[in-house]
Amino acid sequence: MSGTIKDDMNDTRNGDMKRHAHALEGKRVAVLMGGDSAEREISLNSGRHVLSALQASGVEAVAIDPSEEMLLSGPGLELLVSCDAAFIALHGAGGEDGTVQAILEYLKVPYTGSGVQASSMAMDKRVTKQIWRAEALPTPEFALISSDAALQGSSLDFNQAWIVKPSREGSSIGMSMARSADELAAAYHAACAYDSDVLVERFVEGEEYTVAILNDQPLPAVQLITGRTFYDYEAKYLSGQTEYLIPCGLSQEEEARLQSLCLSAYKAMGCRGWGRVDVMRDAKGQFWLLEVNTVPGMTQRSLVPMAAKAVGLEFDALVMEILSSATLGR
């Protein structure tokens, strides 16, 4: 599969990128970035890179920060409706959960990425895992804790470790590990700072992978290696020690199986355009789905650009390819 998609991506870099730019000639694209979620700074970083790529490709692109400009009134509304499409670079609540997608639907502005329903469901880790279970897709056991009473009444087996995280947050924000009841209580209250619903998920010890999906095609898997206990916020954005392996170290058959699993997980959520699925592989070789990201990072350290580059798709061309799929709909 990798050879075929590499040929396709090289075509995109050359012919398709020019066609995309020609199709957008005389049109304006809004890059939605920033917002007021806990991932604001990451979103601003993503948005700046996307904005620069679009402008370098000859597209008239303008930045809009919903935390500074109202999208449904005043200058923010006037600017947004003057645009022919929107590239969503908003991460977290308000940008990745169906909210801004619904606004763009109402204003009839085509946008990148998944629609309202898929975005809303994918943002909620509990809902995501319930859908995957219904589709018989492998995901670790979990529990939802939404109150101190539920915390006190939990009966988790601490012969194994648990990952505790806000159910509707990204970038590993508010995430920690619990190996005892005391650690669970501390982790729960830390996660509560970001969401009233806290997901407690069985920790899968092993190798961590991520697979980007671009227009229903899986890109090469990336293996993440960090000296930390798990791939947390520091490993993602602050540490210079995290390693990213492409090729990922799996056999061709194993990588194809992983890509197929991630594509099935992505489609089960109703996602479209682009996204990224995170996976663990245990000591027995079993893959376990963790979550799907419908607006992945687009920074210099981000994983989707890394996977795209491995098949010859440079950042500017990747941005144009994502933008080419902007649409309205579910």
Short mmCIF file of C-alpha atoms in Angstrom, two decimals:
data_model
loop_
_atom_site.label_atom_id
_atom_site.label_comp_id
_atom_site.label_asym_id
_atom_site.label_seq_id
_atom_site.Cartn_x
_atom_site.Cartn_y
_atom_site.Cartn_z
CA MET A 1 0.00 0.00 0.00
CA SER A 2 2.75 2.42 0.91
CA GLY A 3 4.27 2.37 -2.57
CA THR A 4 0.93 3.18 -4.19
CA ILE A 5 0.08 6.05 -1.87
CA LYS A 6 3.59 7.45 -2.23
CA ASP A 7 3.12 7.64 -5.98
CA ASP A 8 -0.27 9.28 -5.45
CA MET A 9 1.18 11.83 -3.01
CA ASN A 10 4.03 12.70 -5.37
CA ASP A 11 1.43 13.39 -8.05
CA THR A 12 -0.36 15.63 -5.56
CA ARG A 13 2.84 17.56 -4.86
CA ASN A 14 3.27 18.34 -8.53
CA GLY A 15 0.07 18.37 -10.59
CA ASP A 16 -2.65 18.28 -7.96
CA MET A 17 -1.17 21.08 -5.86
CA LYS A 18 -1.17 23.36 -8.89
CA ARG A 19 -4.74 22.37 -9.72
CA HIS A 20 -5.85 23.05 -6.14
CA ALA A 21 -4.21 26.47 -6.23
CA HIS A 22 -5.79 27.23 -9.62
CA ALA A 23 -9.23 26.21 -8.31
CA LEU A 24 -8.79 28.59 -5.37
CA GLU A 25 -7.58 31.49 -7.49
CA GLY A 26 -9.52 34.61 -6.57
CA LYS A 27 -11.07 32.94 -3.53
CA ARG A 28 -10.49 33.57 0.16
CA VAL A 29 -9.86 30.97 2.85
CA ALA A 30 -10.35 31.53 6.57
CA VAL A 31 -7.90 29.77 8.88
CA LEU A 32 -9.69 29.30 12.20
CA MET A 33 -7.10 29.19 14.98
CA GLY A 34 -6.63 29.93 18.65
CA GLY A 35 -9.98 29.75 20.40
CA ASP A 36 -10.30 29.54 24.16
CA SER A 37 -9.77 25.85 24.88
CA ALA A 38 -6.89 24.45 26.93
CA GLU A 39 -5.17 23.78 23.60
CA ARG A 40 -5.18 27.43 22.49
CA GLU A 41 -1.40 27.83 22.18
CA ILE A 42 -1.05 24.61 20.20
CA SER A 43 -3.89 25.74 17.93
CA LEU A 44 -2.24 29.11 17.33
CA ASN A 45 0.96 27.30 16.37
CA SER A 46 -0.93 24.98 14.00
CA GLY A 47 -2.85 27.88 12.50
CA ARG A 48 0.23 29.97 11.82
CA HIS A 49 1.84 27.08 9.93
CA VAL A 50 -1.32 26.45 7.90
CA LEU A 51 -1.76 30.15 7.13
CA SER A 52 1.84 30.43 5.95
CA ALA A 53 1.50 27.32 3.77
CA LEU A 54 -1.67 28.57 2.09
CA GLN A 55 -0.16 31.99 1.41
CA ALA A 56 3.01 30.39 0.04
CA SER A 57 0.80 28.38 -2.32
CA GLY A 58 -0.80 31.56 -3.66
CA VAL A 59 -4.05 31.31 -1.72
CA GLU A 60 -5.61 34.43 -0.17
CA ALA A 61 -5.82 33.24 3.42
CA VAL A 62 -6.87 35.18 6.51
CA ALA A 63 -6.59 34.23 10.19
CA ILE A 64 -9.66 34.30 12.44
CA ASP A 65 -9.38 33.69 16.19
CA PRO A 66 -12.85 32.94 17.64
CA SER A 67 -11.70 34.05 21.10
CA GLU A 68 -11.11 37.55 19.73
CA GLU A 69 -13.72 37.85 16.99
CA MET A 70 -17.35 36.73 17.31
CA LEU A 71 -18.20 34.34 14.50
CA LEU A 72 -21.92 35.12 14.49
CA SER A 73 -21.85 38.91 14.79
CA GLY A 74 -19.79 41.98 13.95
CA PRO A 75 -16.51 42.05 12.01
CA GLY A 76 -15.81 38.37 12.69
CA LEU A 77 -19.04 37.35 10.96
CA GLU A 78 -18.43 39.72 8.06
CA LEU A 79 -14.94 38.33 7.54
CA LEU A 80 -16.02 34.71 7.80
CA VAL A 81 -18.93 34.96 5.36
CA SER A 82 -16.62 36.74 2.89
CA CYS A 83 -14.56 33.53 2.73
CA ASP A 84 -15.18 30.69 0.30
CA ALA A 85 -13.91 27.99 2.67
CA ALA A 86 -12.54 27.52 6.17
CA PHE A 87 -9.51 25.53 7.27
CA ILE A 88 -10.19 24.48 10.86
CA ALA A 89 -7.01 24.53 12.95
CA LEU A 90 -8.86 24.79 16.26
CA HIS A 91 -8.05 22.05 18.77
CA GLY A 92 -10.16 21.01 21.72
CA ALA A 93 -13.49 22.35 22.94
CA GLY A 94 -15.24 24.75 20.59
CA GLY A 95 -13.19 23.76 17.58
CA GLU A 96 -12.98 20.00 17.52
CA ASP A 97 -16.30 19.08 19.12
CA GLY A 98 -18.78 20.08 16.41
CA THR A 99 -19.39 23.62 17.67
CA VAL A 100 -17.54 25.58 14.99
CA GLN A 101 -18.59 22.99 12.41
CA ALA A 102 -22.25 23.76 13.22
CA ILE A 103 -21.60 27.50 12.86
CA LEU A 104 -19.99 26.97 9.47
CA GLU A 105 -22.88 24.74 8.40
CA TYR A 106 -25.32 27.49 9.38
CA LEU A 107 -23.32 30.08 7.45
CA LYS A 108 -22.91 27.68 4.51
CA VAL A 109 -19.13 28.02 4.52
CA PRO A 110 -17.43 24.74 3.43
CA TYR A 111 -14.84 23.56 5.95
CA THR A 112 -12.09 21.00 6.37
CA GLY A 113 -12.37 17.83 8.40
CA SER A 114 -15.22 15.90 9.94
CA GLY A 115 -18.79 17.14 10.19
CA VAL A 116 -20.83 18.16 13.23
CA GLN A 117 -21.92 14.71 14.41
CA ALA A 118 -18.63 12.91 13.84
CA SER A 119 -16.67 15.73 15.48
CA SER A 120 -18.93 15.73 18.52
CA MET A 121 -18.73 11.97 18.97
CA ALA A 122 -14.99 11.70 18.37
CA MET A 123 -14.27 14.48 20.89
CA ASP A 124 -15.92 12.42 23.62
CA LYS A 125 -13.62 9.50 24.43
CA ARG A 126 -16.39 7.58 26.19
CA VAL A 127 -18.71 7.81 23.16
CA THR A 128 -15.84 6.89 20.85
CA LYS A 129 -15.05 3.76 22.83
CA GLN A 130 -18.72 2.77 23.01
CA ILE A 131 -19.03 3.02 19.23
CA TRP A 132 -15.87 1.00 18.71
CA ARG A 133 -17.10 -1.68 21.08
CA ALA A 134 -20.42 -1.82 19.24
CA GLU A 135 -18.43 -2.33 16.03
CA ALA A 136 -16.33 -5.09 17.69
CA LEU A 137 -13.16 -2.99 17.37
CA PRO A 138 -10.52 -3.54 20.10
CA THR A 139 -10.24 -0.80 22.72
CA PRO A 140 -9.11 -1.13 26.36
CA GLU A 141 -11.62 -1.58 29.18
CA PHE A 142 -12.76 1.66 30.77
CA ALA A 143 -14.98 3.31 33.34
CA LEU A 144 -16.44 6.81 33.54
CA ILE A 145 -16.25 8.74 36.81
CA SER A 146 -18.37 11.88 37.05
CA SER A 147 -18.56 12.56 40.80
CA ASP A 148 -16.76 12.03 44.09
CA ALA A 149 -19.42 9.47 44.99
CA ALA A 150 -18.67 7.50 41.82
CA LEU A 151 -14.97 7.77 42.64
CA GLN A 152 -15.52 6.32 46.11
CA GLY A 153 -17.68 3.55 44.69
CA SER A 154 -15.28 2.50 41.95
CA SER A 155 -13.95 -1.04 42.10
CA LEU A 156 -10.94 -0.93 39.81
CA ASP A 157 -8.36 -3.70 39.95
CA PHE A 158 -5.07 -2.08 40.92
CA ASN A 159 -3.08 -5.14 40.01
CA GLN A 160 -2.81 -3.19 36.77
CA ALA A 161 -2.31 0.49 35.98
CA TRP A 162 -5.03 2.85 34.74
CA ILE A 163 -4.82 5.98 32.59
CA VAL A 164 -7.03 8.79 33.86
CA LYS A 165 -8.00 11.59 31.47
CA PRO A 166 -10.73 14.15 30.77
CA SER A 167 -13.30 12.57 28.49
CA ARG A 168 -13.50 15.62 26.21
CA GLU A 169 -9.99 17.03 26.00
CA GLY A 170 -6.98 16.51 23.76
CA SER A 171 -3.18 16.79 23.62
CA SER A 172 -2.94 14.56 26.73
CA ILE A 173 -3.99 17.57 28.84
CA GLY A 174 -5.09 16.56 32.33
CA MET A 175 -3.90 12.97 31.82
CA SER A 176 -2.09 10.91 34.44
CA MET A 177 -1.60 7.33 35.60
CA ALA A 178 -3.06 5.62 38.65
CA ARG A 179 -1.75 2.44 40.30
CA SER A 180 -3.60 2.81 43.62
CA ALA A 181 -6.82 4.25 45.04
CA ASP A 182 -4.95 7.32 46.31
CA GLU A 183 -3.36 7.92 42.92
CA LEU A 184 -6.76 7.48 41.28
CA ALA A 185 -8.30 10.15 43.52
CA ALA A 186 -5.48 12.59 42.75
CA ALA A 187 -5.64 11.87 39.03
CA TYR A 188 -9.43 12.21 38.98
CA HIS A 189 -9.37 15.63 40.64
CA ALA A 190 -6.59 16.80 38.28
CA ALA A 191 -8.66 15.74 35.26
CA CYS A 192 -11.76 17.43 36.70
CA ALA A 193 -10.10 20.79 36.08
CA TYR A 194 -10.82 20.20 32.38
CA ASP A 195 -13.99 18.10 32.27
CA SER A 196 -16.70 16.93 34.65
CA ASP A 197 -16.57 13.50 33.00
CA VAL A 198 -13.33 11.60 33.59
CA LEU A 199 -12.41 8.47 31.66
CA VAL A 200 -10.43 5.76 33.43
CA GLU A 201 -8.90 3.38 30.91
CA ARG A 202 -6.82 0.23 31.35
CA PHE A 203 -3.19 1.08 30.65
CA VAL A 204 -1.78 -0.99 27.80
CA GLU A 205 1.94 -1.43 28.27
CA GLY A 206 3.78 -1.77 25.01
CA GLU A 207 4.49 0.10 21.78
CA GLU A 208 2.56 3.22 20.80
CA TYR A 209 1.61 4.02 17.21
CA THR A 210 -0.40 6.61 15.36
CA VAL A 211 -1.89 6.40 11.88
CA ALA A 212 -2.93 9.49 9.95
CA ILE A 213 -5.86 9.25 7.54
CA LEU A 214 -5.98 11.55 4.52
CA ASN A 215 -9.05 11.44 2.27
CA ASP A 216 -9.82 7.86 3.34
CA GLN A 217 -6.25 6.67 2.77
CA PRO A 218 -4.07 5.65 5.73
CA LEU A 219 -0.57 7.12 5.73
CA PRO A 220 2.45 5.18 7.06
CA ALA A 221 2.25 4.40 10.77
CA VAL A 222 4.51 6.29 13.16
CA GLN A 223 5.90 4.62 16.27
CA LEU A 224 6.36 6.93 19.26
CA ILE A 225 9.19 6.21 21.70
CA THR A 226 9.50 8.28 24.85
CA GLY A 227 11.48 7.87 28.03
CA ARG A 228 8.37 8.88 29.98
CA THR A 229 5.80 6.42 31.31
CA PHE A 230 3.45 7.29 28.47
CA TYR A 231 3.15 9.82 25.63
CA ASP A 232 1.99 12.76 27.75
CA TYR A 233 1.87 16.52 27.10
CA GLU A 234 5.56 16.99 27.88
CA ALA A 235 6.58 14.17 25.53
CA LYS A 236 4.40 15.65 22.77
CA TYR A 237 5.36 19.30 22.95
CA LEU A 238 8.25 19.97 25.32
CA SER A 239 10.70 17.09 25.38
CA GLY A 240 13.44 16.82 22.82
CA GLN A 241 13.94 13.17 23.70
CA THR A 242 10.84 11.68 22.04
CA GLU A 243 11.66 9.52 19.00
CA TYR A 244 9.40 9.08 15.97
CA LEU A 245 10.04 6.01 13.83
CA ILE A 246 9.07 5.94 10.15
CA PRO A 247 9.21 3.17 9.03
CA CYS A 248 7.52 2.21 12.26
CA GLY A 249 9.36 -1.09 12.80
CA LEU A 250 6.42 -3.39 12.02
CA SER A 251 6.50 -5.93 9.23
CA GLN A 252 4.69 -4.97 6.04
CA GLU A 253 1.83 -7.32 6.95
CA GLU A 254 1.54 -5.98 10.52
CA GLU A 255 1.57 -2.37 9.36
CA ALA A 256 -1.13 -3.12 6.79
CA ARG A 257 -3.22 -4.72 9.55
CA LEU A 258 -2.71 -1.66 11.76
CA GLN A 259 -3.63 0.74 8.93
CA SER A 260 -6.76 -1.27 8.15
CA LEU A 261 -7.80 -1.24 11.82
CA CYS A 262 -7.31 2.52 12.08
CA LEU A 263 -9.25 3.18 8.89
CA SER A 264 -12.12 1.04 10.22
CA ALA A 265 -12.03 2.94 13.53
CA TYR A 266 -12.04 6.28 11.68
CA LYS A 267 -14.95 5.29 9.44
CA ALA A 268 -16.94 3.87 12.36
CA MET A 269 -17.01 7.40 13.79
CA GLY A 270 -18.23 8.85 10.50
CA CYS A 271 -15.07 10.93 10.07
CA ARG A 272 -14.08 12.52 6.78
CA GLY A 273 -11.30 14.54 5.16
CA TRP A 274 -8.44 13.88 7.51
CA GLY A 275 -7.66 12.73 11.04
CA ARG A 276 -5.39 10.58 13.16
CA VAL A 277 -5.96 7.39 15.17
CA ASP A 278 -3.81 6.51 18.20
CA VAL A 279 -3.09 2.88 19.07
CA MET A 280 -1.17 0.74 21.57
CA ARG A 281 0.28 -2.71 20.83
CA ASP A 282 0.72 -5.07 23.77
CA ALA A 283 3.35 -7.75 24.36
CA LYS A 284 1.19 -10.32 22.54
CA GLY A 285 1.00 -8.19 19.41
CA GLN A 286 -2.62 -7.13 19.94
CA PHE A 287 -3.49 -3.63 18.79
CA TRP A 288 -5.73 -1.50 21.05
CA LEU A 289 -7.47 1.64 19.82
CA LEU A 290 -7.16 4.68 22.10
CA GLU A 291 -8.77 7.65 20.37
CA VAL A 292 -9.33 9.48 17.09
CA ASN A 293 -8.29 13.09 16.51
CA THR A 294 -10.43 14.97 13.98
CA VAL A 295 -8.26 18.15 13.98
CA PRO A 296 -4.70 16.89 14.56
CA GLY A 297 -1.81 19.25 15.20
CA MET A 298 -0.14 20.95 12.24
CA THR A 299 3.05 22.20 13.88
CA GLN A 300 6.70 21.45 13.17
CA ARG A 301 6.51 18.57 15.68
CA SER A 302 3.15 17.20 14.55
CA LEU A 303 2.55 13.64 13.46
CA VAL A 304 0.33 14.04 10.39
CA PRO A 305 2.88 16.22 8.53
CA MET A 306 5.56 13.74 9.58
CA ALA A 307 3.66 10.79 8.09
CA ALA A 308 2.80 12.75 4.93
CA LYS A 309 6.42 13.70 4.38
CA ALA A 310 7.36 10.02 4.54
CA VAL A 311 5.39 9.48 1.31
CA GLY A 312 6.74 12.60 -0.39
CA LEU A 313 3.96 15.01 0.58
CA GLU A 314 5.56 18.20 1.92
CA PHE A 315 3.74 20.46 4.35
CA ASP A 316 2.41 23.01 1.83
CA ALA A 317 1.06 20.25 -0.40
CA LEU A 318 -0.49 18.49 2.60
CA VAL A 319 -2.35 21.67 3.58
CA MET A 320 -3.65 22.08 0.03
CA GLU A 321 -4.74 18.45 -0.07
CA ILE A 322 -6.67 18.84 3.19
CA LEU A 323 -8.24 22.08 1.96
CA SER A 324 -9.29 20.43 -1.31
CA SER A 325 -11.70 18.22 0.66
CA ALA A 326 -13.48 21.13 2.38
CA THR A 327 -17.23 20.61 2.19
CA LEU A 328 -20.54 20.88 4.01
CA GLY A 329 -22.38 17.87 5.39
CA ARG A 330 -22.31 15.38 8.20
#
